[in-house]
PDB file of N, CA and C in Angstrom:
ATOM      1  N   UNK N 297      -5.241-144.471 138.159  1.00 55.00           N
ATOM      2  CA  UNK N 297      -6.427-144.249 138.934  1.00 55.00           C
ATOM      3  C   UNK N 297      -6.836-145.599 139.493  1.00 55.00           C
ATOM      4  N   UNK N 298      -6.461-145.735 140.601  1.00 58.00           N
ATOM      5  CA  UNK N 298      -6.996-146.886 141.208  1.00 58.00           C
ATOM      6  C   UNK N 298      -8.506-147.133 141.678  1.00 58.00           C
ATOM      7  N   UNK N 299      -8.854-148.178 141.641  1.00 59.00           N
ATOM      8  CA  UNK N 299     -10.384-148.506 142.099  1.00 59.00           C
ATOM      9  C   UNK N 299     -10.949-148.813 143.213  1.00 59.00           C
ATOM     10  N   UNK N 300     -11.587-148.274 143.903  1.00 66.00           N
ATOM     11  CA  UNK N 300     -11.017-148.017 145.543  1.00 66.00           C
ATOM     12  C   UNK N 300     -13.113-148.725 146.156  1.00 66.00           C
ATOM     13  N   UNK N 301     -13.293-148.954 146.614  1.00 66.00           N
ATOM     14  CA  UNK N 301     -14.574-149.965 147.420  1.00 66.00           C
ATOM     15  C   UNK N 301     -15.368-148.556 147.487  1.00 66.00           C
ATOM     16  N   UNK N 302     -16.792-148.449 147.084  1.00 66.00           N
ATOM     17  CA  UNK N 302     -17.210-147.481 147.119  1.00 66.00           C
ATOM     18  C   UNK N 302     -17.733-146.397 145.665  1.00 66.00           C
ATOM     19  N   UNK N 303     -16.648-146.902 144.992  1.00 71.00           N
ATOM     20  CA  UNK N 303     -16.813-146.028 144.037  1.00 71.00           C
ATOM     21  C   UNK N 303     -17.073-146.661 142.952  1.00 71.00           C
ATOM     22  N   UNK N 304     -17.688-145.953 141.821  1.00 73.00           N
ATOM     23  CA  UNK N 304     -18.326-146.480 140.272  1.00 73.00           C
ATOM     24  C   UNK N 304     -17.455-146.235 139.232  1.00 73.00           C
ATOM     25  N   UNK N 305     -17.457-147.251 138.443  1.00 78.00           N
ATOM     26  CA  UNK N 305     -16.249-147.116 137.098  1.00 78.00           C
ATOM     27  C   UNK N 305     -17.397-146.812 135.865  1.00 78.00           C
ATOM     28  N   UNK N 306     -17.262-144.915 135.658  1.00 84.00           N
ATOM     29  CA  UNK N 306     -18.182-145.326 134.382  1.00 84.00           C
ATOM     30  C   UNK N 306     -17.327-144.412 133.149  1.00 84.00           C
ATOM     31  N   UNK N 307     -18.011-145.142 132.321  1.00 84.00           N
ATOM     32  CA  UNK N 307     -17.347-145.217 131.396  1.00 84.00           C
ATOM     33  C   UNK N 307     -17.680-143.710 130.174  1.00 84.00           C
ATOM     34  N   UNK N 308     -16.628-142.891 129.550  1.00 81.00           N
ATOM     35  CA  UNK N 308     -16.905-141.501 129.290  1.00 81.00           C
ATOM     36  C   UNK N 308     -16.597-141.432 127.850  1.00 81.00           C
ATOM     37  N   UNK N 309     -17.323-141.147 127.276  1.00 81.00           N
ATOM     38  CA  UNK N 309     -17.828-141.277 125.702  1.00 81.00           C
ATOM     39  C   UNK N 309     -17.601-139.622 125.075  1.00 81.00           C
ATOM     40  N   UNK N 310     -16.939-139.429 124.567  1.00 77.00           N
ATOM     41  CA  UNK N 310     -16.695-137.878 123.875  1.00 77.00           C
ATOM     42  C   UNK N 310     -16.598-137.995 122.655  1.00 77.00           C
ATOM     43  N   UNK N 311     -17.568-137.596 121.757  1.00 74.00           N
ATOM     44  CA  UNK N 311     -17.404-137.495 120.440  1.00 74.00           C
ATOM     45  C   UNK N 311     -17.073-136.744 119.741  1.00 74.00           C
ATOM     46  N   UNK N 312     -16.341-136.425 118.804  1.00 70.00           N
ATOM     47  CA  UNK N 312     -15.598-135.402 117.803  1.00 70.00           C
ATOM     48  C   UNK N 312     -17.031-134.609 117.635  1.00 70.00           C
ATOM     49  N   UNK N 313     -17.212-133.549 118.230  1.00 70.00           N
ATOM     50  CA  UNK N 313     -18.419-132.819 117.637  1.00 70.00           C
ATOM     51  C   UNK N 313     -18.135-131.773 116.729  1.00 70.00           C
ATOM     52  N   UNK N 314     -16.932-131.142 116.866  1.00 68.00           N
ATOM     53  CA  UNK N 314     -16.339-130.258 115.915  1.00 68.00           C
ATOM     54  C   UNK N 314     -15.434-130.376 115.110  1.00 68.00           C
ATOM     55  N   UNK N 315     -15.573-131.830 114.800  1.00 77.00           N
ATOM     56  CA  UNK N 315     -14.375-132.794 113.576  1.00 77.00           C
ATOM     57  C   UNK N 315     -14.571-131.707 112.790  1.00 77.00           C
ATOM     58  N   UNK N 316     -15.931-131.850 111.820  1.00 81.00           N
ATOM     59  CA  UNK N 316     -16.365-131.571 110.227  1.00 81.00           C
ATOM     60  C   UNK N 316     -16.196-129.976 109.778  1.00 81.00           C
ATOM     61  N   UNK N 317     -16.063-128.991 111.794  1.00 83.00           N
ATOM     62  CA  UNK N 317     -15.667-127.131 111.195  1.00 83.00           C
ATOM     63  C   UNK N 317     -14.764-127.690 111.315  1.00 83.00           C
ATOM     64  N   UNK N 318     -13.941-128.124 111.916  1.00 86.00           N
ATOM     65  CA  UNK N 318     -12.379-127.961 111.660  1.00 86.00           C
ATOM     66  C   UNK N 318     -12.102-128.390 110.330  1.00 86.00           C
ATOM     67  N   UNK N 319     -12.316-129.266 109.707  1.00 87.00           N
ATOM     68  CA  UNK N 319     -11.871-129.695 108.408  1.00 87.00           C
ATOM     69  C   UNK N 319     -12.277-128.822 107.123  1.00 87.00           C
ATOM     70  N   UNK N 320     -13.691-128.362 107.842  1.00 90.00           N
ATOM     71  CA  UNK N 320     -13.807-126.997 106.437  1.00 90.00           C
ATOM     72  C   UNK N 320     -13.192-126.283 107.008  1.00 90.00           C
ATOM     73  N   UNK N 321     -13.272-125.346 108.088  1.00 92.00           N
ATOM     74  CA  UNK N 321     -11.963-124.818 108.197  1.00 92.00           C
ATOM     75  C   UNK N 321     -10.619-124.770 107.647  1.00 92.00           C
ATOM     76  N   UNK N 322     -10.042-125.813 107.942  1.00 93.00           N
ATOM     77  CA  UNK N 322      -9.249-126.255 107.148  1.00 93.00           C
ATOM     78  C   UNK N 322      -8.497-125.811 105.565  1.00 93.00           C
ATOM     79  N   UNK N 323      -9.822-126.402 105.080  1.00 93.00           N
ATOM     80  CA  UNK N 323     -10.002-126.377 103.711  1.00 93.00           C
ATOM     81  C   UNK N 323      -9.920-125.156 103.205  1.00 93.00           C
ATOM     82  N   UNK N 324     -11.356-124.327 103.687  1.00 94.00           N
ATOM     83  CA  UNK N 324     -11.133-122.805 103.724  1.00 94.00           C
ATOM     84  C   UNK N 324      -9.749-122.309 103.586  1.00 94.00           C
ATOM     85  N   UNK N 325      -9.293-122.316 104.757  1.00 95.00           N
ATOM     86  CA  UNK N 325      -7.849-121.609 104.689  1.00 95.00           C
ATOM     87  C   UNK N 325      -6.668-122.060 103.637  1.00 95.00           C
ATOM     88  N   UNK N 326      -6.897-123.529 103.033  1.00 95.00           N
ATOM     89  CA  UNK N 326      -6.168-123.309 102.570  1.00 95.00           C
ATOM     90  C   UNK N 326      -5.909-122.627 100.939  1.00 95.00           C
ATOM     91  N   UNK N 327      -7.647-122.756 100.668  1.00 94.00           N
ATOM     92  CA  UNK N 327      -8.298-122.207  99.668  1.00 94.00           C
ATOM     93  C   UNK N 327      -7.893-120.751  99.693  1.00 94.00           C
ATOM     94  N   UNK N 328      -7.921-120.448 100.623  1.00 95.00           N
ATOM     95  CA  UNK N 328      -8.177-118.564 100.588  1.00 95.00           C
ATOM     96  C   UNK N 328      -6.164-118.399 100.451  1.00 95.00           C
ATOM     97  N   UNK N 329      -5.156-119.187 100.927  1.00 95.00           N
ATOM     98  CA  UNK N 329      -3.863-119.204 101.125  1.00 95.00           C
ATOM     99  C   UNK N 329      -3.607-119.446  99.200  1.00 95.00           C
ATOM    100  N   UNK N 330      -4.075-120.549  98.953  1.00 94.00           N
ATOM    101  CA  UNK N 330      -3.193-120.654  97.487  1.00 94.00           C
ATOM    102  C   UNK N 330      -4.011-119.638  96.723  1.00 94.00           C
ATOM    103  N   UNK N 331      -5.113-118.807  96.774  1.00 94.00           N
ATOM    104  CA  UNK N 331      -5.700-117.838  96.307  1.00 94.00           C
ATOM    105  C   UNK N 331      -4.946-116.671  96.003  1.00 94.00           C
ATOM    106  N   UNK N 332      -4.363-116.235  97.096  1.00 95.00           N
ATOM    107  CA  UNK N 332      -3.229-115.332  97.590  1.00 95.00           C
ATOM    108  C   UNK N 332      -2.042-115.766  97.226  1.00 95.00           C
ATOM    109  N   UNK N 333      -1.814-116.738  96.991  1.00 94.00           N
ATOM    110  CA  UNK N 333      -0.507-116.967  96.375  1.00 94.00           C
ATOM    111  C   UNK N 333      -0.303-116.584  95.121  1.00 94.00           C
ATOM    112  N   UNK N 334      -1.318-116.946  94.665  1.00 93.00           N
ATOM    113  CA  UNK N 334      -1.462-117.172  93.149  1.00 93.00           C
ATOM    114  C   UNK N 334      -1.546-115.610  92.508  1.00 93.00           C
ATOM    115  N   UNK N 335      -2.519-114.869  93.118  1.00 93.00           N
ATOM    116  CA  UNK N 335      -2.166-113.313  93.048  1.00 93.00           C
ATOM    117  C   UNK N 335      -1.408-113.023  93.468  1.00 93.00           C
ATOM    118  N   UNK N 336      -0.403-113.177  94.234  1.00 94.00           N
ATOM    119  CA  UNK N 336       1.194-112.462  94.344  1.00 94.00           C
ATOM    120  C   UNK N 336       1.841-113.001  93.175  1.00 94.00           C
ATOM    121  N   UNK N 337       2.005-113.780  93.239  1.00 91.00           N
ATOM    122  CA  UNK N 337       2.657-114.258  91.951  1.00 91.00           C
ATOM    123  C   UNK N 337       2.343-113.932  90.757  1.00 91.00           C
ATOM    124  N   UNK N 338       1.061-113.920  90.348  1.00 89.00           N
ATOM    125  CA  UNK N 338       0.506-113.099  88.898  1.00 89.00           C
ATOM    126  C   UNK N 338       0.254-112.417  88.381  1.00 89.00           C
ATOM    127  N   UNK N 339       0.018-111.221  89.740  1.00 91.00           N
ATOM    128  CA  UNK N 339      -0.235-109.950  89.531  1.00 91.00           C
ATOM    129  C   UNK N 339       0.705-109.139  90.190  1.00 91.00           C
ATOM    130  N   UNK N 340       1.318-109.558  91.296  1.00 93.00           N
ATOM    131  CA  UNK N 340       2.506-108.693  91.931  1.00 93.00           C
ATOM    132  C   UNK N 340       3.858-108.806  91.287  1.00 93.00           C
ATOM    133  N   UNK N 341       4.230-110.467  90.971  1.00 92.00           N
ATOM    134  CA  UNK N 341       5.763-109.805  90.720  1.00 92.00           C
ATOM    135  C   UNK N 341       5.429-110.631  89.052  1.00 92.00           C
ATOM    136  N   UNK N 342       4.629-110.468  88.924  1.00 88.00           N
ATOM    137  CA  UNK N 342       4.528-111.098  87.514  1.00 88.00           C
ATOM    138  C   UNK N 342       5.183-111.997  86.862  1.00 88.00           C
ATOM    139  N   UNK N 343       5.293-112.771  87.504  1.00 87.00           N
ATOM    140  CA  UNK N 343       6.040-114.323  87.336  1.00 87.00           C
ATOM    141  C   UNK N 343       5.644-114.851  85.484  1.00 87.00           C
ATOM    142  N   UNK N 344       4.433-115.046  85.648  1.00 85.00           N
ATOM    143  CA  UNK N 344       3.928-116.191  84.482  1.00 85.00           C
ATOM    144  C   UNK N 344       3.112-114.810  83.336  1.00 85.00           C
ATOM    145  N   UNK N 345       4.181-114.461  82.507  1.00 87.00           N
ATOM    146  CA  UNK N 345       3.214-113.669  81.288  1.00 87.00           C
ATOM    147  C   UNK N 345       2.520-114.919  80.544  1.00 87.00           C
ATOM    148  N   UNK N 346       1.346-114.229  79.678  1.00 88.00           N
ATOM    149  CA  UNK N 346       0.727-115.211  78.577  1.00 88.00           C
ATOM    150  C   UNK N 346       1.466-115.412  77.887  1.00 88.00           C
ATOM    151  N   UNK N 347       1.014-116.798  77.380  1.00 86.00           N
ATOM    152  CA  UNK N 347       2.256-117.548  76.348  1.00 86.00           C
ATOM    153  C   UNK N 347       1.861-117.044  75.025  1.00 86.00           C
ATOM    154  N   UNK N 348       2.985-117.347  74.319  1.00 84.00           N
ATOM    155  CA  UNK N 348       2.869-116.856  72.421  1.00 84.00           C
ATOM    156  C   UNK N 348       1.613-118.289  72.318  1.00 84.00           C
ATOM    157  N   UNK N 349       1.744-117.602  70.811  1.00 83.00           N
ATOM    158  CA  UNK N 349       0.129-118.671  70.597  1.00 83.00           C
ATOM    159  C   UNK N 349       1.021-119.862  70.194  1.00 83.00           C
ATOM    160  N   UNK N 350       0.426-120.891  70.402  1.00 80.00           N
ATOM    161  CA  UNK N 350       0.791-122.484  69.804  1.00 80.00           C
ATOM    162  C   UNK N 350       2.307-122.692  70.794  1.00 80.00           C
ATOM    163  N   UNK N 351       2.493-122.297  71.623  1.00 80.00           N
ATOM    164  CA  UNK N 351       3.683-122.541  72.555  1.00 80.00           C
ATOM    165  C   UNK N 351       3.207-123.466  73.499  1.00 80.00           C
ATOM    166  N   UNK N 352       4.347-123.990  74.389  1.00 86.00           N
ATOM    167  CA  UNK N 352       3.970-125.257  75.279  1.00 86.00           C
ATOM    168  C   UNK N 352       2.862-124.507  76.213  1.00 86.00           C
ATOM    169  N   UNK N 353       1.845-126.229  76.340  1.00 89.00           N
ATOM    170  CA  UNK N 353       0.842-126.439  77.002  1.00 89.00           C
ATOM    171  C   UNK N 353       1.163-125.957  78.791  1.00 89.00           C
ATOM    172  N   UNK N 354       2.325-126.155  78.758  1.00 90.00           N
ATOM    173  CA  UNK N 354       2.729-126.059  80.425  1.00 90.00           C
ATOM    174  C   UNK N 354       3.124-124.240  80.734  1.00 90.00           C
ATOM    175  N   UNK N 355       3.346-123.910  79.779  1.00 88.00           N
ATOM    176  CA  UNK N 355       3.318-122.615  79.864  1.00 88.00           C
ATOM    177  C   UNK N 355       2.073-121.421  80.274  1.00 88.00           C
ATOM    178  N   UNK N 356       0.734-122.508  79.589  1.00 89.00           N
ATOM    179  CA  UNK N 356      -0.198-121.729  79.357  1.00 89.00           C
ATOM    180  C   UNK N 356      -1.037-122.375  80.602  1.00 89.00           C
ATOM    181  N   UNK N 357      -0.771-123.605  80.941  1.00 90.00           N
ATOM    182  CA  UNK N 357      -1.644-124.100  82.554  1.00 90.00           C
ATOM    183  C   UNK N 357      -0.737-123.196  83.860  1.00 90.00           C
ATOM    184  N   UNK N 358       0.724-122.950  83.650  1.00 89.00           N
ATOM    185  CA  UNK N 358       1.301-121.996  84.588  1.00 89.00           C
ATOM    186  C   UNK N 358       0.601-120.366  84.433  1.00 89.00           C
ATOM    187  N   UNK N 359       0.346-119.995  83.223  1.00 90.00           N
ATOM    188  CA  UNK N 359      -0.737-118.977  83.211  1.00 90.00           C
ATOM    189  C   UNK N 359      -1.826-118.955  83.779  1.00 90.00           C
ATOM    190  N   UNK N 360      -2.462-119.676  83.464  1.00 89.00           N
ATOM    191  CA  UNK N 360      -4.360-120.255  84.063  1.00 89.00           C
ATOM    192  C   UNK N 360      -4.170-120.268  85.407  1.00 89.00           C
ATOM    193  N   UNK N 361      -3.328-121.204  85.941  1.00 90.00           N
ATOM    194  CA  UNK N 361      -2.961-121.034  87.699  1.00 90.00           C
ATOM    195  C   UNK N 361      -2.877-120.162  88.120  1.00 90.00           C
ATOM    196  N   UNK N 362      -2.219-118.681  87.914  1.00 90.00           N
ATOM    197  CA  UNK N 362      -1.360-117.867  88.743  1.00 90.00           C
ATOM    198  C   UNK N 362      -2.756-116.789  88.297  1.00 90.00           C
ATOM    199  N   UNK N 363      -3.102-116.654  87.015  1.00 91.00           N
ATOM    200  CA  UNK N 363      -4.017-115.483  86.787  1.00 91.00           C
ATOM    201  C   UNK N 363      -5.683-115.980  86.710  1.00 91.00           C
ATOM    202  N   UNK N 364      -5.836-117.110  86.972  1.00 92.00           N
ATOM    203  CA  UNK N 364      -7.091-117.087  87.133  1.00 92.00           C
ATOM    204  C   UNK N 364      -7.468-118.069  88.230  1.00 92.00           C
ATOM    205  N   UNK N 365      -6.737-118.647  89.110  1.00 92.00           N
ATOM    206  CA  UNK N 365      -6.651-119.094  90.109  1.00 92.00           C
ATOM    207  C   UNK N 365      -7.246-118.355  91.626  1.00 92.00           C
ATOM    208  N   UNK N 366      -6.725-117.124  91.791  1.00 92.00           N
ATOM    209  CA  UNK N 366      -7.182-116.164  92.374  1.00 92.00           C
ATOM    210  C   UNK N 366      -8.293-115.860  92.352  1.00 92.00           C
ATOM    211  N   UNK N 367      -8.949-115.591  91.627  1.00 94.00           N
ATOM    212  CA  UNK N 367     -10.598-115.866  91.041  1.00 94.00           C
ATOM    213  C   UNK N 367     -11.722-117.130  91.777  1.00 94.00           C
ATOM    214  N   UNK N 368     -11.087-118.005  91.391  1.00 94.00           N
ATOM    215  CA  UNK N 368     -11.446-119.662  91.740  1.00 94.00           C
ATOM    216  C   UNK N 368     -11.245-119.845  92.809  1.00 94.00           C
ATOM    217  N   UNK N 369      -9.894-119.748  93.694  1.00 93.00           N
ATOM    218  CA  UNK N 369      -9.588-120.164  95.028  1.00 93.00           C
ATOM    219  C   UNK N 369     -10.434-119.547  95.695  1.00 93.00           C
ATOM    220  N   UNK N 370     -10.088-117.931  95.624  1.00 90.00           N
ATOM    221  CA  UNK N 370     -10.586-117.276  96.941  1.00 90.00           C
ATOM    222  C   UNK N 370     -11.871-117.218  96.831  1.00 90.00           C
ATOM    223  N   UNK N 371     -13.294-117.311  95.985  1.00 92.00           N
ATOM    224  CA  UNK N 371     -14.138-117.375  96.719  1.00 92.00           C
ATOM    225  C   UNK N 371     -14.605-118.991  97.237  1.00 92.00           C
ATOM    226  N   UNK N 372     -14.005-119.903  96.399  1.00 91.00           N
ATOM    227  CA  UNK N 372     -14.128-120.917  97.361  1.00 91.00           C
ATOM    228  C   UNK N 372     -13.913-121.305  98.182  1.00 91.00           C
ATOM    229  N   UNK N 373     -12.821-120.354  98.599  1.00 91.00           N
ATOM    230  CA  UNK N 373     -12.532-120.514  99.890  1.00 91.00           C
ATOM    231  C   UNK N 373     -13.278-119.677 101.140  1.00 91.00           C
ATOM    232  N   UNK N 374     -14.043-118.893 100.632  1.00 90.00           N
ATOM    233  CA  UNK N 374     -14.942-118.157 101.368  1.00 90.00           C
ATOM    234  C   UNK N 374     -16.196-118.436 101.740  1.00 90.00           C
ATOM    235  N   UNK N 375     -16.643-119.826 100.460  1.00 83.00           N
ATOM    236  CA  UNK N 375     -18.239-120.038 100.658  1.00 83.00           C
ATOM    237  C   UNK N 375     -17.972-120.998 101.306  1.00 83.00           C
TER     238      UNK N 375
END
């Protein structure tokens, strides 16, 4: 854009006004996505049964994730 005799150079300022929905946005979705994951997986093909008692710790946080995750995600991902 050349500057031609006559004319004014001004200067154009645009600010992110819809940074902060997009990023809850964002967030949202991805909240409401691993929500849904987590119920396919825990309740559809039943991936993660409860562990025997006193069995590994990683067994029983792969439980907590898949079956009570769904719970947790999706309405946080809604409010």
């Amino acid at each position: 854009m050349a500057d031609t005799p006559g004319t004014s150079v001004e200067r154009v300022e645009c600010p992110a006004a819809k940074d902060p929905a997009i990023r809850l946005f964002i967030g949202a979705a991805i909240m409401l996505g691993m929500g849904a994951w987590c119920y396919y997986e825990g309740f559809v093909l039943k991936k993660y049964p409860y562990p025997q008692a006193g069995g590994d710790i990683n067994a029983y946080v792969g439980w907590a994730f898949n079956c009570v995750g769904p719970f947790l995600f999706g309405p946080v991902g809604l409010v």
